[in-house]
PDB file of C-alpha atoms in Angstrom:
ATOM      1  CA  UNK A   1      16.457   2.942 -10.615  1.00  0.00           C
ATOM      2  CA  UNK A   2      14.551   2.387  -7.393  1.00  0.00           C
ATOM      3  CA  UNK A   3      13.898  -1.276  -6.668  1.00  0.00           C
ATOM      4  CA  UNK A   4      12.655  -3.285  -3.721  1.00  0.00           C
ATOM      5  CA  UNK A   5      12.554  -7.064  -3.526  1.00  0.00           C
ATOM      6  CA  UNK A   6      11.042  -9.222  -0.814  1.00  0.00           C
ATOM      7  CA  UNK A   7      12.361 -12.651   0.078  1.00  0.00           C
ATOM      8  CA  UNK A   8      11.513 -15.292   2.614  1.00  0.00           C
ATOM      9  CA  UNK A   9       9.907 -18.677   3.155  1.00  0.00           C
ATOM     10  CA  UNK A  10       6.720 -19.395   1.258  1.00  0.00           C
ATOM     11  CA  UNK A  11       5.351 -21.677   3.969  1.00  0.00           C
ATOM     12  CA  UNK A  12       5.272 -21.157   7.707  1.00  0.00           C
ATOM     13  CA  UNK A  13       3.857 -23.464  10.355  1.00  0.00           C
ATOM     14  CA  UNK A  14       1.102 -22.134  12.642  1.00  0.00           C
ATOM     15  CA  UNK A  15       2.439 -20.559  15.854  1.00  0.00           C
ATOM     16  CA  UNK A  16       5.898 -20.081  14.317  1.00  0.00           C
ATOM     17  CA  UNK A  17       7.742 -16.884  13.397  1.00  0.00           C
ATOM     18  CA  UNK A  18       7.786 -15.290   9.961  1.00  0.00           C
ATOM     19  CA  UNK A  19      11.023 -13.682   8.807  1.00  0.00           C
ATOM     20  CA  UNK A  20      11.099 -11.629   5.631  1.00  0.00           C
ATOM     21  CA  UNK A  21      13.783  -9.488   4.018  1.00  0.00           C
ATOM     22  CA  UNK A  22      13.311  -6.488   1.761  1.00  0.00           C
ATOM     23  CA  UNK A  23      16.435  -5.726  -0.255  1.00  0.00           C
ATOM     24  CA  UNK A  24      16.473  -2.271  -1.784  1.00  0.00           C
ATOM     25  CA  UNK A  25      18.542  -0.593  -4.467  1.00  0.00           C
ATOM     26  CA  UNK A  26      18.609   2.828  -6.066  1.00  0.00           C
ATOM     27  CA  UNK A  27      18.206   4.679  -2.765  1.00  0.00           C
ATOM     28  CA  UNK A  28      19.616   4.745   0.737  1.00  0.00           C
ATOM     29  CA  UNK A  29      17.811   3.525   3.828  1.00  0.00           C
ATOM     30  CA  UNK A  30      19.273   6.503   5.694  1.00  0.00           C
ATOM     31  CA  UNK A  31      17.383   8.823   3.349  1.00  0.00           C
ATOM     32  CA  UNK A  32      14.067   6.993   2.967  1.00  0.00           C
ATOM     33  CA  UNK A  33      11.831   4.892   5.158  1.00  0.00           C
ATOM     34  CA  UNK A  34      10.380   1.520   4.222  1.00  0.00           C
ATOM     35  CA  UNK A  35       6.900   0.210   4.902  1.00  0.00           C
ATOM     36  CA  UNK A  36       5.571  -3.314   5.157  1.00  0.00           C
ATOM     37  CA  UNK A  37       2.067  -3.905   3.797  1.00  0.00           C
ATOM     38  CA  UNK A  38       0.213  -7.176   3.428  1.00  0.00           C
ATOM     39  CA  UNK A  39      -2.640  -8.366   1.252  1.00  0.00           C
ATOM     40  CA  UNK A  40      -4.594 -11.534   2.122  1.00  0.00           C
ATOM     41  CA  UNK A  41      -5.800 -13.511  -0.905  1.00  0.00           C
ATOM     42  CA  UNK A  42      -8.522 -11.623  -2.745  1.00  0.00           C
ATOM     43  CA  UNK A  43      -8.654  -8.900  -0.096  1.00  0.00           C
ATOM     44  CA  UNK A  44      -7.459  -5.368   0.488  1.00  0.00           C
ATOM     45  CA  UNK A  45      -4.249  -3.872   1.788  1.00  0.00           C
ATOM     46  CA  UNK A  46      -3.175  -3.638   5.427  1.00  0.00           C
ATOM     47  CA  UNK A  47      -0.340  -1.367   6.546  1.00  0.00           C
ATOM     48  CA  UNK A  48       1.835  -3.245   9.035  1.00  0.00           C
ATOM     49  CA  UNK A  49       4.553  -0.802   9.975  1.00  0.00           C
ATOM     50  CA  UNK A  50       7.300   1.581   8.920  1.00  0.00           C
ATOM     51  CA  UNK A  51      10.984   1.903   9.650  1.00  0.00           C
ATOM     52  CA  UNK A  52      11.934   5.520   9.106  1.00  0.00           C
ATOM     53  CA  UNK A  53      15.175   6.851   7.676  1.00  0.00           C
ATOM     54  CA  UNK A  54      16.459   7.543  11.195  1.00  0.00           C
ATOM     55  CA  UNK A  55      15.845   3.935  12.231  1.00  0.00           C
ATOM     56  CA  UNK A  56      12.796   4.606  14.373  1.00  0.00           C
ATOM     57  CA  UNK A  57       9.739   2.449  13.860  1.00  0.00           C
ATOM     58  CA  UNK A  58       5.968   2.786  13.816  1.00  0.00           C
ATOM     59  CA  UNK A  59       3.666  -0.229  13.996  1.00  0.00           C
ATOM     60  CA  UNK A  60       0.017  -0.949  13.373  1.00  0.00           C
ATOM     61  CA  UNK A  61      -1.383  -1.316  16.865  1.00  0.00           C
ATOM     62  CA  UNK A  62      -3.293  -4.430  15.759  1.00  0.00           C
ATOM     63  CA  UNK A  63       0.018  -6.204  15.094  1.00  0.00           C
ATOM     64  CA  UNK A  64       2.401  -4.399  17.430  1.00  0.00           C
ATOM     65  CA  UNK A  65       2.656  -7.171  20.024  1.00  0.00           C
ATOM     66  CA  UNK A  66       3.805  -9.674  17.371  1.00  0.00           C
ATOM     67  CA  UNK A  67       5.768  -7.508  14.944  1.00  0.00           C
ATOM     68  CA  UNK A  68       9.328  -6.240  14.710  1.00  0.00           C
ATOM     69  CA  UNK A  69      10.900  -4.269  11.860  1.00  0.00           C
ATOM     70  CA  UNK A  70      14.644  -3.650  11.706  1.00  0.00           C
ATOM     71  CA  UNK A  71      17.311  -2.901   9.115  1.00  0.00           C
ATOM     72  CA  UNK A  72      20.931  -3.288   8.084  1.00  0.00           C
ATOM     73  CA  UNK A  73      21.870  -0.126   6.228  1.00  0.00           C
ATOM     74  CA  UNK A  74      25.215  -1.543   5.084  1.00  0.00           C
ATOM     75  CA  UNK A  75      23.383  -4.283   3.222  1.00  0.00           C
ATOM     76  CA  UNK A  76      20.423  -2.122   2.154  1.00  0.00           C
ATOM     77  CA  UNK A  77      18.069  -4.568   3.795  1.00  0.00           C
ATOM     78  CA  UNK A  78      14.959  -4.202   5.918  1.00  0.00           C
ATOM     79  CA  UNK A  79      13.696  -7.100   8.002  1.00  0.00           C
ATOM     80  CA  UNK A  80      10.249  -8.082   9.187  1.00  0.00           C
ATOM     81  CA  UNK A  81       9.700 -10.572  11.966  1.00  0.00           C
ATOM     82  CA  UNK A  82       6.253 -11.553  13.143  1.00  0.00           C
ATOM     83  CA  UNK A  83       5.600 -14.271  15.692  1.00  0.00           C
ATOM     84  CA  UNK A  84       2.670 -16.507  16.623  1.00  0.00           C
ATOM     85  CA  UNK A  85       1.493 -16.842  13.051  1.00  0.00           C
ATOM     86  CA  UNK A  86      -2.015 -18.074  12.342  1.00  0.00           C
ATOM     87  CA  UNK A  87      -3.792 -19.085   9.145  1.00  0.00           C
ATOM     88  CA  UNK A  88      -5.278 -15.595   8.845  1.00  0.00           C
ATOM     89  CA  UNK A  89      -1.735 -14.273   8.394  1.00  0.00           C
ATOM     90  CA  UNK A  90      -1.619 -15.967   4.999  1.00  0.00           C
ATOM     91  CA  UNK A  91      -1.011 -13.109   2.578  1.00  0.00           C
ATOM     92  CA  UNK A  92       1.278 -11.479   0.095  1.00  0.00           C
ATOM     93  CA  UNK A  93       3.741  -9.352   2.036  1.00  0.00           C
ATOM     94  CA  UNK A  94       5.015  -6.236   0.280  1.00  0.00           C
ATOM     95  CA  UNK A  95       7.638  -3.680   1.138  1.00  0.00           C
ATOM     96  CA  UNK A  96       7.256  -0.152  -0.155  1.00  0.00           C
ATOM     97  CA  UNK A  97       9.446   2.945  -0.019  1.00  0.00           C
ATOM     98  CA  UNK A  98       8.209   5.856   2.045  1.00  0.00           C
ATOM     99  CA  UNK A  99       8.294   8.759  -0.383  1.00  0.00           C
ATOM    100  CA  UNK A 100       8.844  12.409   0.432  1.00  0.00           C
ATOM    101  CA  UNK A 101       5.142  13.168   0.383  1.00  0.00           C
ATOM    102  CA  UNK A 102       4.098  10.649   3.051  1.00  0.00           C
ATOM    103  CA  UNK A 103       3.140   8.086   0.451  1.00  0.00           C
ATOM    104  CA  UNK A 104       4.428   4.736  -0.725  1.00  0.00           C
ATOM    105  CA  UNK A 105       6.045   5.680  -3.998  1.00  0.00           C
ATOM    106  CA  UNK A 106       7.740   2.429  -4.988  1.00  0.00           C
ATOM    107  CA  UNK A 107       6.790  -1.147  -4.212  1.00  0.00           C
ATOM    108  CA  UNK A 108       8.351  -4.567  -4.336  1.00  0.00           C
ATOM    109  CA  UNK A 109       6.788  -7.459  -6.193  1.00  0.00           C
ATOM    110  CA  UNK A 110       5.610  -9.101  -2.975  1.00  0.00           C
ATOM    111  CA  UNK A 111       6.359 -12.374  -1.186  1.00  0.00           C
ATOM    112  CA  UNK A 112       3.618 -14.943  -0.851  1.00  0.00           C
ATOM    113  CA  UNK A 113       3.391 -16.481   2.614  1.00  0.00           C
ATOM    114  CA  UNK A 114       1.103 -19.373   3.484  1.00  0.00           C
ATOM    115  CA  UNK A 115       0.536 -20.356   7.094  1.00  0.00           C
ATOM    116  CA  UNK A 116      -0.316 -24.035   7.188  1.00  0.00           C
ATOM    117  CA  UNK A 117       0.691 -27.260   8.856  1.00  0.00           C
TER     118      UNK A 117
ATOM    119  CA  UNK B   1      -8.528   3.936  13.544  1.00  0.00           C
ATOM    120  CA  UNK B   2      -9.763   5.997  10.585  1.00  0.00           C
ATOM    121  CA  UNK B   3     -12.045   3.908   8.396  1.00  0.00           C
ATOM    122  CA  UNK B   4     -11.877   4.382   4.629  1.00  0.00           C
ATOM    123  CA  UNK B   5     -14.970   3.382   2.675  1.00  0.00           C
ATOM    124  CA  UNK B   6     -14.666   3.087  -1.075  1.00  0.00           C
ATOM    125  CA  UNK B   7     -17.492   2.947  -3.595  1.00  0.00           C
ATOM    126  CA  UNK B   8     -18.398   1.268  -5.738  1.00  0.00           C
ATOM    127  CA  UNK B   9     -16.714  -2.050  -4.928  1.00  0.00           C
ATOM    128  CA  UNK B  10     -16.761  -2.918  -8.617  1.00  0.00           C
ATOM    129  CA  UNK B  11     -17.353  -0.976 -11.771  1.00  0.00           C
ATOM    130  CA  UNK B  12     -17.790  -1.882 -15.421  1.00  0.00           C
ATOM    131  CA  UNK B  13     -17.258   0.791 -18.075  1.00  0.00           C
ATOM    132  CA  UNK B  14     -16.621   1.107 -21.796  1.00  0.00           C
ATOM    133  CA  UNK B  15     -13.510   2.360 -23.523  1.00  0.00           C
ATOM    134  CA  UNK B  16     -13.526   6.144 -23.731  1.00  0.00           C
ATOM    135  CA  UNK B  17     -15.922   6.556 -20.812  1.00  0.00           C
ATOM    136  CA  UNK B  18     -15.305   8.701 -17.755  1.00  0.00           C
ATOM    137  CA  UNK B  19     -15.416   6.892 -14.420  1.00  0.00           C
ATOM    138  CA  UNK B  20     -15.376   8.168 -10.850  1.00  0.00           C
ATOM    139  CA  UNK B  21     -14.443   6.283  -7.698  1.00  0.00           C
ATOM    140  CA  UNK B  22     -15.328   7.654  -4.287  1.00  0.00           C
ATOM    141  CA  UNK B  23     -13.570   7.349  -0.958  1.00  0.00           C
ATOM    142  CA  UNK B  24     -15.115   8.398   2.341  1.00  0.00           C
ATOM    143  CA  UNK B  25     -13.069   8.805   5.498  1.00  0.00           C
ATOM    144  CA  UNK B  26     -14.590   8.331   8.938  1.00  0.00           C
ATOM    145  CA  UNK B  27     -13.110  11.675  10.010  1.00  0.00           C
ATOM    146  CA  UNK B  28     -11.425  14.684   8.465  1.00  0.00           C
ATOM    147  CA  UNK B  29      -8.083  13.659   6.949  1.00  0.00           C
ATOM    148  CA  UNK B  30      -7.157  17.138   5.678  1.00  0.00           C
ATOM    149  CA  UNK B  31      -6.393  15.970   2.112  1.00  0.00           C
ATOM    150  CA  UNK B  32      -3.830  13.430   3.306  1.00  0.00           C
ATOM    151  CA  UNK B  33      -5.107  10.922   0.806  1.00  0.00           C
ATOM    152  CA  UNK B  34      -3.389   8.835  -1.830  1.00  0.00           C
ATOM    153  CA  UNK B  35      -4.742   6.693  -4.657  1.00  0.00           C
ATOM    154  CA  UNK B  36      -3.012   3.529  -5.838  1.00  0.00           C
ATOM    155  CA  UNK B  37      -3.563   1.405  -8.920  1.00  0.00           C
ATOM    156  CA  UNK B  38      -2.996  -2.346  -8.769  1.00  0.00           C
ATOM    157  CA  UNK B  39      -2.992  -4.086 -12.129  1.00  0.00           C
ATOM    158  CA  UNK B  40      -3.785  -7.806 -12.209  1.00  0.00           C
ATOM    159  CA  UNK B  41      -0.982  -9.818 -10.640  1.00  0.00           C
ATOM    160  CA  UNK B  42       1.117  -6.723  -9.941  1.00  0.00           C
ATOM    161  CA  UNK B  43       2.035  -4.562  -6.974  1.00  0.00           C
ATOM    162  CA  UNK B  44       0.234  -1.289  -6.295  1.00  0.00           C
ATOM    163  CA  UNK B  45       1.533   1.855  -7.965  1.00  0.00           C
ATOM    164  CA  UNK B  46       1.087   5.389  -6.669  1.00  0.00           C
ATOM    165  CA  UNK B  47      -1.232   7.496  -8.814  1.00  0.00           C
ATOM    166  CA  UNK B  48      -2.141  10.547  -6.752  1.00  0.00           C
ATOM    167  CA  UNK B  49      -1.014  12.047  -3.450  1.00  0.00           C
ATOM    168  CA  UNK B  50      -2.311  14.874  -1.269  1.00  0.00           C
ATOM    169  CA  UNK B  51      -5.718  14.199  -2.814  1.00  0.00           C
ATOM    170  CA  UNK B  52      -5.025  15.904  -6.142  1.00  0.00           C
ATOM    171  CA  UNK B  53      -1.291  15.783  -6.991  1.00  0.00           C
ATOM    172  CA  UNK B  54      -0.457  13.509  -9.904  1.00  0.00           C
ATOM    173  CA  UNK B  55       2.572  11.264  -9.403  1.00  0.00           C
ATOM    174  CA  UNK B  56       5.343  11.479 -11.995  1.00  0.00           C
ATOM    175  CA  UNK B  57       4.562   9.531 -15.145  1.00  0.00           C
ATOM    176  CA  UNK B  58       0.859   9.092 -14.438  1.00  0.00           C
ATOM    177  CA  UNK B  59      -1.312   9.966 -17.458  1.00  0.00           C
ATOM    178  CA  UNK B  60      -3.218  13.235 -17.208  1.00  0.00           C
ATOM    179  CA  UNK B  61      -6.544  11.438 -17.704  1.00  0.00           C
ATOM    180  CA  UNK B  62      -6.288  10.564 -14.004  1.00  0.00           C
ATOM    181  CA  UNK B  63      -7.282  13.244 -11.502  1.00  0.00           C
ATOM    182  CA  UNK B  64      -8.104  13.437  -7.833  1.00  0.00           C
ATOM    183  CA  UNK B  65     -10.227  15.824  -5.850  1.00  0.00           C
ATOM    184  CA  UNK B  66     -11.908  16.255  -2.521  1.00  0.00           C
ATOM    185  CA  UNK B  67     -11.412  17.564   0.985  1.00  0.00           C
ATOM    186  CA  UNK B  68     -12.442  16.849   4.527  1.00  0.00           C
ATOM    187  CA  UNK B  69     -13.878  13.355   4.538  1.00  0.00           C
ATOM    188  CA  UNK B  70     -14.887  12.982   0.872  1.00  0.00           C
ATOM    189  CA  UNK B  71     -12.520  12.254  -1.991  1.00  0.00           C
ATOM    190  CA  UNK B  72     -12.751  10.999  -5.530  1.00  0.00           C
ATOM    191  CA  UNK B  73     -10.609   9.614  -8.320  1.00  0.00           C
ATOM    192  CA  UNK B  74     -11.671  10.409 -11.867  1.00  0.00           C
ATOM    193  CA  UNK B  75     -10.468   8.642 -14.982  1.00  0.00           C
ATOM    194  CA  UNK B  76     -11.254  10.395 -18.259  1.00  0.00           C
ATOM    195  CA  UNK B  77     -11.352   8.558 -21.568  1.00  0.00           C
ATOM    196  CA  UNK B  78     -10.949   5.058 -20.126  1.00  0.00           C
ATOM    197  CA  UNK B  79      -8.218   2.953 -21.726  1.00  0.00           C
ATOM    198  CA  UNK B  80      -7.823  -0.836 -21.706  1.00  0.00           C
ATOM    199  CA  UNK B  81      -4.676  -0.543 -19.575  1.00  0.00           C
ATOM    200  CA  UNK B  82      -6.728   1.103 -16.816  1.00  0.00           C
ATOM    201  CA  UNK B  83      -8.312  -2.251 -15.893  1.00  0.00           C
ATOM    202  CA  UNK B  84      -7.129  -2.531 -12.292  1.00  0.00           C
ATOM    203  CA  UNK B  85      -8.104  -2.411  -8.669  1.00  0.00           C
ATOM    204  CA  UNK B  86      -7.920   1.080  -7.221  1.00  0.00           C
ATOM    205  CA  UNK B  87      -7.271   1.745  -3.526  1.00  0.00           C
ATOM    206  CA  UNK B  88      -7.444   4.941  -1.526  1.00  0.00           C
ATOM    207  CA  UNK B  89      -5.261   5.348   1.565  1.00  0.00           C
ATOM    208  CA  UNK B  90      -5.164   7.945   4.299  1.00  0.00           C
ATOM    209  CA  UNK B  91      -1.834   9.012   5.749  1.00  0.00           C
ATOM    210  CA  UNK B  92      -3.163  11.600   8.169  1.00  0.00           C
ATOM    211  CA  UNK B  93      -3.078   9.365  11.223  1.00  0.00           C
ATOM    212  CA  UNK B  94      -1.564   6.077  12.343  1.00  0.00           C
ATOM    213  CA  UNK B  95      -2.390   3.392  11.507  1.00  0.00           C
ATOM    214  CA  UNK B  96      -2.485   4.252   7.853  1.00  0.00           C
ATOM    215  CA  UNK B  97      -5.586   2.667   6.458  1.00  0.00           C
ATOM    216  CA  UNK B  98      -6.713   1.687   3.004  1.00  0.00           C
ATOM    217  CA  UNK B  99     -10.096   1.553   1.388  1.00  0.00           C
ATOM    218  CA  UNK B 100     -11.439  -1.852   0.419  1.00  0.00           C
ATOM    219  CA  UNK B 101     -10.672  -1.291  -3.240  1.00  0.00           C
ATOM    220  CA  UNK B 102     -12.648  -0.743  -6.442  1.00  0.00           C
ATOM    221  CA  UNK B 103     -12.315  -3.296  -9.205  1.00  0.00           C
ATOM    222  CA  UNK B 104     -12.571  -1.616 -12.603  1.00  0.00           C
ATOM    223  CA  UNK B 105     -13.401  -3.796 -15.599  1.00  0.00           C
ATOM    224  CA  UNK B 106     -14.195  -3.142 -19.232  1.00  0.00           C
ATOM    225  CA  UNK B 107     -17.739  -3.538 -20.412  1.00  0.00           C
TER     226      UNK B 107
END
């Protein structure tokens, strides 16, 4: 059974760095990529970036200067780090598996992140 | 970036009705379009990929169509469990972009 689960701090101070972990099960990170997507309260979805099955990455150019995605295949974990957080970064952060048809075919439940002092 | 414009932003329909949601891309995306369903308080779920391919386990009352810049999602015989927000997403070019969403409610 394919599962993804996000974890991380619920509250981050402005200007600090967000660190999130996506722990996956039911598939291998060397066979499938993982995306990060975020959803501000009451708003739509924004693709942040992808780490592919070969370990290469692709980032949304709007976030590229602040964003880093990495992984530990032995632990089946994907990591997101984003620096210089502002209040507009308040959102639910979701990880999603990159399916074989260039779509996100399985999603985590999401991690709520609030940027506030 | 490719802009995805969804319409309508919200929709109210009765049980058993047929509803259609539209998605317009700012340039040709060559059918590289997916539809996702997000039920209240839940994560999105993949419904359709490559514009018209139904994901495993998705009821056949859902269908997708379109080409070029214009795409649509059709729901036949609306059920109560279809109350959701529906998003389109293009995966033709980076960054992948989503439509603003269509909120479907029961009348």
